[in-house]
Tab-separated table of C-alpha atoms in Angstrom:
chain	number	residue	atom	x	y	z
A	628	MET	CA	42.871	-152.231	104.316
A	629	GLN	CA	40.496	-155.143	104.116
A	630	THR	CA	36.786	-154.610	104.229
A	631	GLN	CA	34.377	-156.878	106.051
A	632	ARG	CA	33.346	-158.321	102.694
A	633	ASP	CA	36.942	-159.287	101.890
A	634	ILE	CA	37.285	-160.954	105.268
A	635	ILE	CA	34.074	-162.936	104.762
A	636	ILE	CA	35.315	-164.092	101.354
A	637	GLN	CA	38.511	-165.283	103.038
A	638	CYS	CA	36.429	-167.120	105.628
A	639	GLN	CA	34.568	-168.833	102.814
A	640	THR	CA	37.894	-170.145	101.490
A	641	GLY	CA	38.553	-171.737	104.898
A	642	ASN	CA	40.708	-169.042	106.509
A	643	LYS	CA	40.151	-169.495	110.250
A	644	GLU	CA	42.170	-166.441	111.232
A	645	ALA	CA	39.801	-164.310	109.197
A	646	PHE	CA	36.912	-165.956	111.017
A	647	ARG	CA	38.576	-165.187	114.343
A	648	TRP	CA	38.220	-161.501	113.434
A	649	VAL	CA	34.496	-162.066	112.755
A	650	VAL	CA	34.103	-163.734	116.151
A	651	GLN	CA	35.932	-160.969	117.993
A	652	GLN	CA	33.902	-158.253	116.293
A	653	HIS	CA	30.470	-159.791	116.743
A	654	GLN	CA	30.491	-162.045	119.803
A	655	ARG	CA	29.332	-159.244	122.104
A	656	LEU	CA	26.351	-158.531	119.862
A	657	VAL	CA	25.322	-162.200	119.879
A	658	PHE	CA	25.914	-162.437	123.630
A	659	SER	CA	23.662	-159.440	124.183
A	660	VAL	CA	20.665	-160.950	122.436
A	661	ALA	CA	21.274	-164.381	123.966
A	662	LEU	CA	21.529	-162.996	127.502
A	663	LYS	CA	18.319	-161.022	127.101
A	664	MET	CA	16.495	-164.027	125.684
A	665	LEU	CA	17.719	-166.702	128.073
A	666	ALA	CA	18.368	-164.667	131.254
A	667	ASP	CA	21.417	-166.817	132.062
A	668	GLU	CA	25.011	-165.816	131.451
A	669	GLU	CA	26.500	-169.285	130.960
A	670	GLU	CA	23.730	-170.401	128.643
A	671	ALA	CA	24.154	-167.201	126.681
A	672	LYS	CA	27.864	-168.009	126.215
A	673	ASP	CA	26.918	-171.498	125.028
A	674	VAL	CA	24.590	-169.939	122.466
A	675	VAL	CA	27.352	-167.599	121.327
A	676	GLN	CA	29.666	-170.581	120.812
A	677	GLU	CA	27.021	-172.570	118.978
A	678	THR	CA	26.112	-169.567	116.822
A	679	PHE	CA	29.651	-169.147	115.551
A	680	ILE	CA	30.107	-172.873	115.039
A	681	ARG	CA	27.030	-172.893	112.833
A	682	ALA	CA	28.136	-169.726	111.092
A	683	TRP	CA	31.482	-171.369	110.286
A	684	GLN	CA	29.817	-174.533	109.022
A	685	ARG	CA	27.482	-172.532	106.770
A	686	ILE	CA	29.794	-169.704	105.819
A	687	SER	CA	29.776	-170.834	102.190
A	688	ASP	CA	25.991	-170.262	102.089
A	689	TYR	CA	26.269	-166.689	103.335
A	690	ASN	CA	25.846	-163.925	100.766
A	691	PRO	CA	28.423	-161.175	101.506
A	692	GLN	CA	26.074	-158.601	99.957
A	693	LYS	CA	23.743	-158.908	102.962
A	694	PRO	CA	24.529	-157.620	106.461
A	695	LEU	CA	26.520	-160.084	108.528
A	696	THR	CA	24.849	-158.950	111.758
A	697	THR	CA	21.402	-159.896	110.427
A	698	TRP	CA	22.674	-163.363	109.547
A	699	LEU	CA	24.273	-163.843	112.970
A	700	TYR	CA	21.164	-162.538	114.726
A	701	THR	CA	19.080	-165.061	112.742
A	702	ILE	CA	21.239	-168.008	113.800
A	703	ALA	CA	21.369	-166.834	117.423
A	704	SER	CA	17.601	-166.223	117.571
A	705	ARG	CA	16.825	-169.720	116.322
A	706	LEU	CA	19.199	-171.249	118.845
A	707	CYS	CA	17.616	-169.210	121.635
A	708	LEU	CA	14.115	-170.311	120.608
A	709	ASP	CA	15.241	-173.963	120.536
A	710	HIS	CA	16.789	-173.518	123.954
A	711	LEU	CA	13.624	-171.955	125.363
A	712	LYS	CA	11.578	-174.901	124.083
A	713	ARG	CA	13.861	-177.358	125.868
A	714	THR	CA	14.270	-175.609	129.210
A	715	ARG	CA	11.822	-174.841	131.962
A	716	ARG	CA	10.169	-171.449	132.249
A	717	VAL	CA	12.396	-168.853	133.901
A	718	VAL	CA	10.627	-167.293	136.892
A	719	PRO	CA	11.647	-164.042	138.567
A	720	LEU	CA	13.394	-164.221	141.905
A	721	PRO	CA	12.316	-162.062	144.857
A	722	GLU	CA	15.455	-159.919	144.636
A	723	ASP	CA	14.838	-159.132	140.949
A	724	GLU	CA	12.241	-156.552	141.893
A	725	SER	CA	14.753	-154.528	143.897
A	726	VAL	CA	17.169	-154.614	140.934
A	727	LEU	CA	14.458	-153.211	138.672
A	728	GLN	CA	13.639	-150.580	141.300
A	729	ARG	CA	17.284	-149.494	141.531
A	730	PHE	CA	17.462	-149.253	137.740
A	731	ALA	CA	14.238	-147.246	137.525
A	732	ASP	CA	15.371	-144.820	140.235
A	733	GLY	CA	18.999	-144.728	139.247
A	734	ASP	CA	21.146	-142.712	136.900
A	735	SER	CA	20.274	-143.192	133.237
A	736	GLN	CA	23.973	-143.183	132.277
A	737	ARG	CA	24.838	-146.044	134.600
A	738	THR	CA	26.030	-149.247	132.926
A	739	LEU	CA	24.124	-152.365	133.886
A	740	GLU	CA	25.979	-155.422	135.130
A	741	ASN	CA	25.143	-158.717	133.440
A	742	SER	CA	23.466	-159.961	136.629
A	743	GLU	CA	21.269	-156.846	136.607
A	744	TRP	CA	20.320	-157.451	132.992
A	745	VAL	CA	19.362	-161.008	133.916
A	746	ALA	CA	17.225	-159.824	136.852
A	747	ILE	CA	15.447	-157.145	134.820
A	748	VAL	CA	14.793	-159.500	131.880
A	749	ARG	CA	13.420	-162.137	134.287
A	750	MET	CA	11.031	-159.539	135.744
A	751	LEU	CA	9.856	-158.093	132.443
A	752	ALA	CA	9.698	-161.210	130.280
A	753	ASP	CA	7.736	-163.337	132.725
A	754	GLY	CA	4.513	-164.342	130.993
A	755	LEU	CA	5.718	-163.731	127.438
A	756	SER	CA	5.751	-166.473	124.829
A	757	ALA	CA	9.060	-167.301	123.145
A	758	LYS	CA	8.150	-165.373	119.981
A	759	GLN	CA	6.932	-162.352	121.926
A	760	LYS	CA	10.127	-162.411	123.948
A	761	LEU	CA	12.210	-162.590	120.765
A	762	VAL	CA	10.407	-159.711	119.053
A	763	PHE	CA	10.512	-157.605	122.219
A	764	THR	CA	14.239	-158.281	122.660
A	765	LEU	CA	15.118	-157.467	119.071
A	766	CYS	CA	12.849	-154.411	118.682
A	767	GLN	CA	12.814	-152.894	122.149
A	768	LEU	CA	16.013	-153.988	123.856
A	769	GLU	CA	18.354	-154.262	120.857
A	770	GLY	CA	16.708	-151.371	119.019
A	771	LEU	CA	16.634	-153.067	115.621
A	772	PRO	CA	14.364	-151.697	112.865
A	773	SER	CA	11.201	-153.654	112.035
A	774	ALA	CA	12.430	-154.588	108.573
A	775	GLU	CA	15.497	-156.275	110.021
A	776	VAL	CA	13.435	-158.016	112.704
A	777	GLU	CA	11.193	-159.403	109.958
A	778	GLN	CA	14.242	-160.838	108.194
A	779	ILE	CA	15.658	-162.293	111.393
A	780	THR	CA	12.448	-163.876	112.656
A	781	GLY	CA	10.915	-164.811	109.314
A	782	MET	CA	7.671	-163.114	110.388
A	783	ASP	CA	5.829	-160.610	108.255
A	784	ALA	CA	5.290	-156.994	109.332
A	785	ARG	CA	1.855	-157.719	110.776
A	786	GLN	CA	3.134	-160.580	112.930
A	787	VAL	CA	6.057	-158.544	114.228
A	788	LYS	CA	3.754	-155.648	115.143
A	789	SER	CA	1.255	-157.959	116.778
A	790	ASN	CA	3.852	-159.807	118.858
A	791	LEU	CA	5.507	-156.551	119.890
A	792	TYR	CA	2.174	-154.997	120.881
A	793	VAL	CA	1.178	-157.990	123.014
A	794	ALA	CA	4.635	-158.113	124.611
A	795	ARG	CA	4.530	-154.413	125.478
A	796	GLN	CA	1.028	-154.674	126.895
A	797	THR	CA	1.998	-157.683	129.025
A	798	ILE	CA	5.088	-155.915	130.347
A	799	ARG	CA	3.117	-152.738	130.970
A	800	LYS	CA	0.548	-154.654	133.050
A	801	ARG	CA	3.360	-156.322	134.970
A	802	LEU	CA	5.015	-152.995	135.766
A	803	ILE	CA	1.680	-151.493	136.821
A	804	GLN	CA	1.214	-154.430	139.208
A	805	LEU	CA	4.646	-153.655	140.645
A	806	GLY	CA	3.649	-150.060	141.251
A	807	TYR	CA	5.050	-148.292	138.221
A	808	GLU	CA	2.885	-146.038	136.084
B	1152	MET	CA	8.059	-143.428	140.267
B	1153	ASN	CA	9.481	-143.405	136.774
B	1154	SER	CA	7.082	-143.961	133.913
B	1155	ILE	CA	6.981	-147.318	132.191
B	1156	ASP	CA	7.929	-145.763	128.865
B	1157	ASN	CA	10.937	-144.160	130.486
B	1158	ILE	CA	12.070	-147.541	131.832
B	1159	LEU	CA	11.731	-149.178	128.435
B	1160	GLU	CA	13.546	-146.327	126.683
B	1161	ARG	CA	16.412	-146.467	129.127
B	1162	LEU	CA	16.705	-150.208	128.646
B	1163	GLN	CA	16.926	-149.684	124.899
B	1164	SER	CA	19.608	-147.047	125.203
B	1165	ALA	CA	21.561	-148.906	127.907
B	1166	GLU	CA	24.963	-150.241	126.957
B	1167	GLN	CA	25.038	-153.806	125.696
B	1168	PRO	CA	26.002	-156.543	128.186
B	1169	VAL	CA	29.719	-157.197	128.365
B	1170	ILE	CA	31.359	-160.630	128.140
B	1171	ASP	CA	33.492	-161.262	131.249
B	1172	ASN	CA	36.454	-162.681	129.422
B	1173	PRO	CA	35.995	-162.143	125.681
B	1174	ASP	CA	39.396	-163.576	124.674
B	1175	GLU	CA	38.659	-166.793	126.538
B	1176	LEU	CA	35.314	-167.125	124.772
B	1177	THR	CA	36.968	-166.442	121.403
B	1178	GLU	CA	39.552	-169.184	122.037
B	1179	ARG	CA	36.822	-171.570	123.142
B	1180	ILE	CA	34.924	-170.892	119.932
B	1181	MET	CA	38.025	-171.307	117.737
B	1182	LYS	CA	38.922	-174.617	119.435
B	1183	SER	CA	35.398	-175.915	118.932
B	1184	LEU	CA	35.715	-175.132	115.214
B	1185	ASP	CA	38.684	-177.517	115.057
B	1186	ALA	CA	36.652	-180.186	116.825
B	1187	THR	CA	33.730	-179.791	114.417
B	1188	ASP	CA	36.091	-179.963	111.421
B	1189	SER	CA	37.349	-183.411	112.446
B	1190	SER	CA	33.838	-184.655	113.149
B	1191	SER	CA	32.656	-183.357	109.795
B	1192	LYS	CA	35.228	-185.627	108.088
B	1193	VAL	CA	33.575	-188.592	109.768
B	1194	ILE	CA	30.188	-187.350	108.676
B	1195	THR	CA	31.279	-187.215	105.017
B	1196	LEU	CA	32.281	-190.898	105.183
B	1197	LEU	CA	28.849	-191.951	106.440
B	1198	PRO	CA	27.083	-191.946	103.033
B	1199	ILE	CA	29.823	-194.177	101.598
B	1200	VAL	CA	29.600	-196.617	104.491
B	1201	ARG	CA	25.818	-196.563	104.233
B	1202	ALA	CA	25.977	-197.390	100.501
B	1203	ILE	CA	28.359	-200.305	101.080
B	1204	LEU	CA	26.174	-201.732	103.853
B	1205	SER	CA	23.036	-201.401	101.695
B	1206	ILE	CA	24.671	-203.291	98.812
B	1207	ALA	CA	25.882	-205.983	101.213
B	1208	ALA	CA	22.387	-206.322	102.706
B	1209	LEU	CA	20.811	-206.641	99.244
B	1210	TRP	CA	23.374	-209.268	98.287
B	1211	ILE	CA	22.693	-211.312	101.411
B	1212	ILE	CA	18.929	-211.155	100.885
B	1213	GLY	CA	19.315	-212.109	97.231
B	1214	PHE	CA	21.559	-215.024	98.122
B	1215	PHE	CA	19.052	-216.194	100.719
B	1216	ILE	CA	16.227	-216.103	98.168
B	1217	TYR	CA	18.416	-217.989	95.701
B	1218	LEU	CA	19.074	-220.663	98.289
B	1219	GLN	CA	15.351	-221.051	98.970
B	1220	PHE	CA	14.419	-221.598	95.333
B	1221	ASP	CA	17.352	-223.723	94.216
B	1222	ASP	CA	16.099	-227.376	94.231
B	1223	HIS	CA	19.525	-228.865	93.576
B	1224	LEU	CA	20.658	-228.067	97.070
B	1225	HIS	CA	17.600	-229.640	98.643
B	1226	LYS	CA	18.142	-233.084	97.084
B	1227	VAL	CA	19.714	-235.299	99.656
B	1228	PRO	CA	20.165	-239.064	99.009
B	1229	LEU	CA	17.865	-241.078	101.188
B	1230	SER	CA	20.722	-243.320	102.207
B	1231	LEU	CA	22.315	-240.351	103.948
B	1232	LEU	CA	19.241	-239.492	105.915
B	1233	PRO	CA	18.996	-240.957	109.396
B	1234	SER	CA	16.450	-243.718	109.653
B	1235	LEU	CA	13.343	-242.423	111.217
B	1236	SER	CA	10.886	-244.582	112.991
B	1237	ALA	CA	7.889	-243.880	110.841
B	1238	PRO	CA	4.501	-245.289	111.653
B	1239	PRO	CA	3.646	-248.417	109.591
B	1240	ALA	CA	1.892	-247.691	106.327
B	1241	SER	CA	-1.758	-248.713	106.306
B	1242	THR	CA	-2.958	-248.039	102.766
B	1243	LEU	CA	-1.553	-249.034	99.362
B	1244	ARG	CA	-0.740	-245.423	98.579
B	1245	GLU	CA	1.293	-245.071	101.757
B	1246	VAL	CA	3.180	-248.305	101.044
B	1247	TYR	CA	3.939	-247.058	97.557
B	1248	LYS	CA	5.179	-243.705	98.782
B	1249	LYS	CA	7.393	-245.132	101.497
B	1250	ARG	CA	9.193	-247.586	99.209
B	1251	PRO	CA	13.000	-247.122	99.130
B	1252	CYS	CA	14.316	-245.051	96.232
B	1253	ALA	CA	16.698	-247.723	95.143
B	1254	ASP	CA	13.673	-249.579	93.757
B	1255	CYS	CA	12.285	-246.474	91.962
B	1256	LYS	CA	13.581	-247.368	88.489
B	1257	ASN	CA	12.385	-250.968	88.589
B	1258	THR	CA	8.969	-250.460	90.122
B	1259	ILE	CA	5.842	-249.631	88.239
B	1260	SER	CA	3.756	-246.549	88.769
B	1261	TYR	CA	1.122	-246.378	91.459
B	1262	THR	CA	-1.719	-246.593	88.922
B	1263	GLN	CA	-0.262	-249.695	87.319
B	1264	LEU	CA	0.252	-251.341	90.673
B	1265	ARG	CA	-3.315	-250.653	91.657
B	1266	SER	CA	-4.743	-252.016	88.445
B	1267	LYS	CA	-2.651	-255.200	88.829
B	1268	LEU	CA	-4.007	-255.687	92.322
B	1269	TYR	CA	-7.558	-255.320	91.076
B	1270	GLU	CA	-6.871	-257.806	88.276
B	1271	ASN	CA	-5.518	-260.312	90.792
B	1272	LYS	CA	-8.679	-259.914	92.781
C-alpha cells in the first residue's frame, strides 16, 4: 500500500495519475477555505483549480517531509488574497441576516449548504481586512492550530494573535449590532 | 438568542462545504494541467528566442556604427553627383574650394595661389 509520501514522489517524477489522487483527496479542503474567504462558489472553484495547477507546476519544490495540507493551504491562501485585492468588497445581502438567524437558532448537527456558508461569511466578514479574514478563516472556521497558521500566512505568532483578536472583536461587535449577545 | 461564542464554535465544528460535482472539478483540473504543460514548452523556448534576437540586435547596431565611421563608403566621385545650382563664389577661398576635382592634381595649394596673386599685385 502506497503512502502519501510515495504518491508525492511519483507526482514529482511527472505521474499525473498520482496527482489525480492528490486532487481528489484535497480539493474539498481547498474549496472550503476558498469559499469562506471569497464568499462565492464559482470563484472558490476557480481558486481550487488554480491552486492545483500551481501545485503541479511546483511539485518538484515541495518537500515530502512537510505536511501536504499546509503547502496546499499556503498556495490557496495566497491566491485568495490576490483575488480579494482585485475584486470589489463583498457586502452582505438583506437575506443573509435571516440565514444567520436560522443557523443560530437551528440544530447544531445540521449541515450547512454552500449558499448558507456564503451568506454567513458575508455577514461575519464584512469590515475585516484581507489578512484578518484569512487568519479568522484558518483559525476559527477551519480550526487550524496557530503554528500551522503562522506557516501558511508567513506571519509570526504575535501578528496571528493580533489579527485574530481584531477579527473576533469586529465580528463580535457586528453580532451585537444584529441583536446577538 | 444564542451567544456569540456559541455561534462561532458551531461554525468551527460545522461540516466543511461540499463541492457540487467533485469528479467534474477533478477532470477540469486534470485537463488544465495538460494545457499548462503545452504552454510551459513555449515558455522554455522564450529565453532561446530572446538570446537570438539580442545577438541580432547587437549585430545590426554594430553594423550601423561601422557604416557611419567607414570613410570609404562615403567617397563618391563628383562626376556622379548631380549638378547643383550653387550660388556663385565671391571670395578667393570659395573659388578655390569649388574648383572641379579633375584639376586637383595640377593645381597649387590655396596658400601658394594667394601668394602668387599678391605678387602679381
